[in-house]
Each structure stands twice: as structure tokens, then as C-alpha cells.
Amino acid sequence: MTDFKSTEERIAFYLKQMKKAMPEIRRQIKVYQDASKSGKSNKQSTTIARNI
């Protein structure tokens, strides 16, 4: 874990991380919005199998 000397350093660190993550988050939101507009749902079914 990163130790910070001040609140300003902590805020700057987290803002820098958020700036790196935002393009991917925006892309995922766009994909979700496009899928919801087209009416497609991409639900995955789960199958549970037991090996006996």
C-alpha cells in the first residue's frame, strides 16, 4: 500500500489512476448503451455439472 505524506498527494494519486481507467470505463458504458438500444441482451446461462 502506498503511504502518503498529505491529503493532496493522496488525491493526486487517485486522480491519476482514474484518468488512466476512464477511457476503458467509457468504452464499456458505450457498449452497454449500444446493446440496450438495440434490445439485445447478452445473458450467459450457467450450467452446473456434478462428476459422480
Tab-separated table of N, CA, C and O in Angstrom:
chain	number	residue	atom	x	y	z
A	1	MET	N	0.837	-1.176	0.000
A	1	MET	CA	0.000	0.000	0.000
A	1	MET	C	0.885	1.243	0.000
A	1	MET	O	1.930	1.282	0.619
A	2	THR	N	0.436	2.246	-0.689
A	2	THR	CA	1.217	3.468	-0.820
A	2	THR	C	0.983	4.376	0.381
A	2	THR	O	-0.151	4.587	0.797
A	3	ASP	N	2.069	4.870	0.964
A	3	ASP	CA	1.957	5.809	2.075
A	3	ASP	C	2.022	7.231	1.522
A	3	ASP	O	2.871	7.552	0.691
A	4	PHE	N	1.132	8.069	1.993
A	4	PHE	CA	1.074	9.451	1.527
A	4	PHE	C	1.417	10.380	2.676
A	4	PHE	O	1.034	10.138	3.820
A	5	LYS	N	2.131	11.447	2.350
A	5	LYS	CA	2.505	12.429	3.360
A	5	LYS	C	1.376	13.424	3.605
A	5	LYS	O	1.291	14.004	4.674
A	6	SER	N	0.525	13.605	2.598
A	6	SER	CA	-0.546	14.583	2.751
A	6	SER	C	-1.772	14.145	1.958
A	6	SER	O	-1.701	13.270	1.091
A	7	THR	N	-2.868	14.789	2.253
A	7	THR	CA	-4.117	14.512	1.545
A	7	THR	C	-3.998	14.903	0.082
A	7	THR	O	-4.526	14.212	-0.792
A	8	GLU	N	-3.278	15.967	-0.213
A	8	GLU	CA	-3.108	16.418	-1.589
A	8	GLU	C	-2.399	15.355	-2.429
A	8	GLU	O	-2.757	15.123	-3.580
A	9	GLU	N	-1.377	14.705	-1.864
A	9	GLU	CA	-0.676	13.636	-2.572
A	9	GLU	C	-1.619	12.468	-2.839
A	9	GLU	O	-1.589	11.872	-3.923
A	10	ARG	N	-2.424	12.113	-1.863
A	10	ARG	CA	-3.373	11.003	-1.998
A	10	ARG	C	-4.381	11.309	-3.107
A	10	ARG	O	-4.653	10.473	-3.970
A	11	ILE	N	-4.923	12.534	-3.113
A	11	ILE	CA	-5.894	12.929	-4.126
A	11	ILE	C	-5.254	12.915	-5.512
A	11	ILE	O	-5.843	12.418	-6.474
A	12	ALA	N	-4.036	13.437	-5.629
A	12	ALA	CA	-3.340	13.459	-6.915
A	12	ALA	C	-3.106	12.040	-7.426
A	12	ALA	O	-3.284	11.762	-8.626
A	13	PHE	N	-2.746	11.135	-6.530
A	13	PHE	CA	-2.509	9.738	-6.910
A	13	PHE	C	-3.779	9.099	-7.449
A	13	PHE	O	-3.774	8.459	-8.505
A	14	TYR	N	-4.894	9.270	-6.728
A	14	TYR	CA	-6.148	8.662	-7.150
A	14	TYR	C	-6.692	9.301	-8.423
A	14	TYR	O	-7.268	8.606	-9.273
A	15	LEU	N	-6.515	10.589	-8.598
A	15	LEU	CA	-6.940	11.243	-9.840
A	15	LEU	C	-6.158	10.703	-11.037
A	15	LEU	O	-6.722	10.492	-12.112
A	16	LYS	N	-4.861	10.488	-10.834
A	16	LYS	CA	-4.031	9.940	-11.903
A	16	LYS	C	-4.502	8.541	-12.289
A	16	LYS	O	-4.602	8.211	-13.469
A	17	GLN	N	-4.840	7.717	-11.292
A	17	GLN	CA	-5.348	6.370	-11.574
A	17	GLN	C	-6.687	6.432	-12.297
A	17	GLN	O	-6.940	5.661	-13.218
A	18	MET	N	-7.555	7.341	-11.885
A	18	MET	CA	-8.867	7.466	-12.513
A	18	MET	C	-8.739	7.912	-13.964
A	18	MET	O	-9.474	7.441	-14.834
A	19	LYS	N	-7.802	8.808	-14.244
A	19	LYS	CA	-7.599	9.271	-15.614
A	19	LYS	C	-7.155	8.125	-16.509
A	19	LYS	O	-7.519	8.059	-17.681
A	20	LYS	N	-6.372	7.204	-15.970
A	20	LYS	CA	-5.936	6.043	-16.741
A	20	LYS	C	-7.106	5.094	-16.996
A	20	LYS	O	-7.189	4.472	-18.052
A	21	ALA	N	-8.017	4.957	-16.043
A	21	ALA	CA	-9.108	3.994	-16.144
A	21	ALA	C	-10.300	4.514	-16.940
A	21	ALA	O	-11.060	3.721	-17.499
A	22	MET	N	-10.495	5.805	-17.019
A	22	MET	CA	-11.705	6.359	-17.617
A	22	MET	C	-11.928	5.979	-19.080
A	22	MET	O	-13.072	5.706	-19.457
A	23	PRO	N	-10.931	5.921	-19.953
A	23	PRO	CA	-11.221	5.517	-21.336
A	23	PRO	C	-11.861	4.129	-21.420
A	23	PRO	O	-12.802	3.922	-22.183
A	24	GLU	N	-11.380	3.191	-20.639
A	24	GLU	CA	-11.951	1.842	-20.648
A	24	GLU	C	-13.359	1.846	-20.063
A	24	GLU	O	-14.252	1.176	-20.584
A	25	ILE	N	-13.585	2.610	-19.022
A	25	ILE	CA	-14.914	2.699	-18.428
A	25	ILE	C	-15.891	3.308	-19.416
A	25	ILE	O	-17.011	2.812	-19.597
A	26	ARG	N	-15.475	4.360	-20.101
A	26	ARG	CA	-16.341	4.986	-21.117
A	26	ARG	C	-16.655	4.013	-22.252
A	26	ARG	O	-17.767	3.973	-22.766
A	27	ARG	N	-15.663	3.221	-22.655
A	27	ARG	CA	-15.885	2.239	-23.719
A	27	ARG	C	-16.913	1.202	-23.280
A	27	ARG	O	-17.827	0.857	-24.029
A	28	GLN	N	-16.797	0.723	-22.039
A	28	GLN	CA	-17.742	-0.266	-21.533
A	28	GLN	C	-19.147	0.314	-21.435
A	28	GLN	O	-20.124	-0.372	-21.743
A	29	ILE	N	-19.264	1.557	-21.031
A	29	ILE	CA	-20.577	2.209	-20.951
A	29	ILE	C	-21.179	2.316	-22.346
A	29	ILE	O	-22.368	2.053	-22.536
A	30	LYS	N	-20.370	2.677	-23.342
A	30	LYS	CA	-20.870	2.796	-24.714
A	30	LYS	C	-21.359	1.445	-25.225
A	30	LYS	O	-22.419	1.366	-25.856
A	31	VAL	N	-20.618	0.386	-24.962
A	31	VAL	CA	-21.027	-0.949	-25.384
A	31	VAL	C	-22.361	-1.313	-24.730
A	31	VAL	O	-23.271	-1.821	-25.389
A	32	TYR	N	-22.497	-1.027	-23.459
A	32	TYR	CA	-23.738	-1.313	-22.741
A	32	TYR	C	-24.898	-0.509	-23.322
A	32	TYR	O	-25.985	-1.038	-23.551
A	33	GLN	N	-24.677	0.780	-23.579
A	33	GLN	CA	-25.733	1.629	-24.134
A	33	GLN	C	-26.140	1.158	-25.530
A	33	GLN	O	-27.333	1.110	-25.850
A	34	ASP	N	-25.160	0.796	-26.350
A	34	ASP	CA	-25.477	0.312	-27.695
A	34	ASP	C	-26.282	-0.987	-27.635
A	34	ASP	O	-27.226	-1.172	-28.400
A	35	ALA	N	-25.908	-1.869	-26.732
A	35	ALA	CA	-26.635	-3.132	-26.598
A	35	ALA	C	-28.044	-2.901	-26.085
A	35	ALA	O	-28.992	-3.539	-26.551
A	36	SER	N	-28.222	-1.973	-25.162
A	36	SER	CA	-29.556	-1.716	-24.626
A	36	SER	C	-30.442	-1.025	-25.665
A	36	SER	O	-31.643	-1.261	-25.718
A	37	LYS	N	-29.848	-0.193	-26.520
A	37	LYS	CA	-30.618	0.465	-27.586
A	37	LYS	C	-31.093	-0.546	-28.620
A	37	LYS	O	-32.188	-0.432	-29.139
A	38	SER	N	-30.242	-1.520	-28.932
A	38	SER	CA	-30.596	-2.497	-29.953
A	38	SER	C	-31.511	-3.581	-29.401
A	38	SER	O	-32.036	-4.390	-30.160
A	39	GLY	N	-31.687	-3.618	-28.096
A	39	GLY	CA	-32.576	-4.600	-27.484
A	39	GLY	C	-31.956	-5.961	-27.284
A	39	GLY	O	-32.632	-6.919	-26.939
A	40	LYS	N	-30.675	-6.067	-27.505
A	40	LYS	CA	-30.000	-7.353	-27.320
A	40	LYS	C	-29.587	-7.499	-25.870
A	40	LYS	O	-29.096	-6.579	-25.248
A	41	SER	N	-29.811	-8.683	-25.340
A	41	SER	CA	-29.281	-8.968	-24.007
A	41	SER	C	-28.297	-10.111	-24.156
A	41	SER	O	-28.550	-11.083	-24.859
A	42	ASN	N	-27.198	-9.982	-23.520
A	42	ASN	CA	-26.119	-10.951	-23.646
A	42	ASN	C	-25.987	-11.733	-22.353
A	42	ASN	O	-24.924	-11.814	-21.763
A	43	LYS	N	-27.091	-12.312	-21.907
A	43	LYS	CA	-27.058	-13.075	-20.663
A	43	LYS	C	-26.422	-14.434	-20.915
A	43	LYS	O	-26.723	-15.101	-21.900
A	44	GLN	N	-25.582	-14.813	-20.005
A	44	GLN	CA	-24.934	-16.104	-20.116
A	44	GLN	C	-25.648	-17.081	-19.203
A	44	GLN	O	-25.955	-16.760	-18.048
A	45	SER	N	-25.927	-18.254	-19.731
A	45	SER	CA	-26.577	-19.249	-18.884
A	45	SER	C	-25.499	-20.026	-18.130
A	45	SER	O	-24.399	-20.243	-18.619
A	46	THR	N	-25.847	-20.428	-16.952
A	46	THR	CA	-24.914	-21.174	-16.117
A	46	THR	C	-25.413	-22.597	-15.983
A	46	THR	O	-26.556	-22.845	-15.640
A	47	THR	N	-24.539	-23.546	-16.287
A	47	THR	CA	-24.862	-24.949	-16.150
A	47	THR	C	-23.995	-25.526	-15.050
A	47	THR	O	-22.780	-25.368	-15.064
A	48	ILE	N	-24.636	-26.192	-14.129
A	48	ILE	CA	-23.908	-26.805	-13.028
A	48	ILE	C	-23.868	-28.307	-13.289
A	48	ILE	O	-24.890	-28.950	-13.463
A	49	ALA	N	-22.665	-28.840	-13.333
A	49	ALA	CA	-22.490	-30.265	-13.581
A	49	ALA	C	-21.765	-30.890	-12.401
A	49	ALA	O	-20.862	-30.290	-11.826
A	50	ARG	N	-22.184	-32.079	-12.062
A	50	ARG	CA	-21.514	-32.808	-10.980
A	50	ARG	C	-20.885	-34.064	-11.534
A	50	ARG	O	-21.528	-34.801	-12.271
A	51	ASN	N	-19.672	-34.265	-11.190
A	51	ASN	CA	-18.991	-35.517	-11.569
A	51	ASN	C	-19.127	-36.498	-10.427
A	51	ASN	O	-18.556	-36.290	-9.358
A	52	ILE	N	-19.891	-37.535	-10.673
A	52	ILE	CA	-20.118	-38.532	-9.603
A	52	ILE	C	-19.497	-39.832	-9.994
A	52	ILE	O	-19.522	-40.271	-11.085
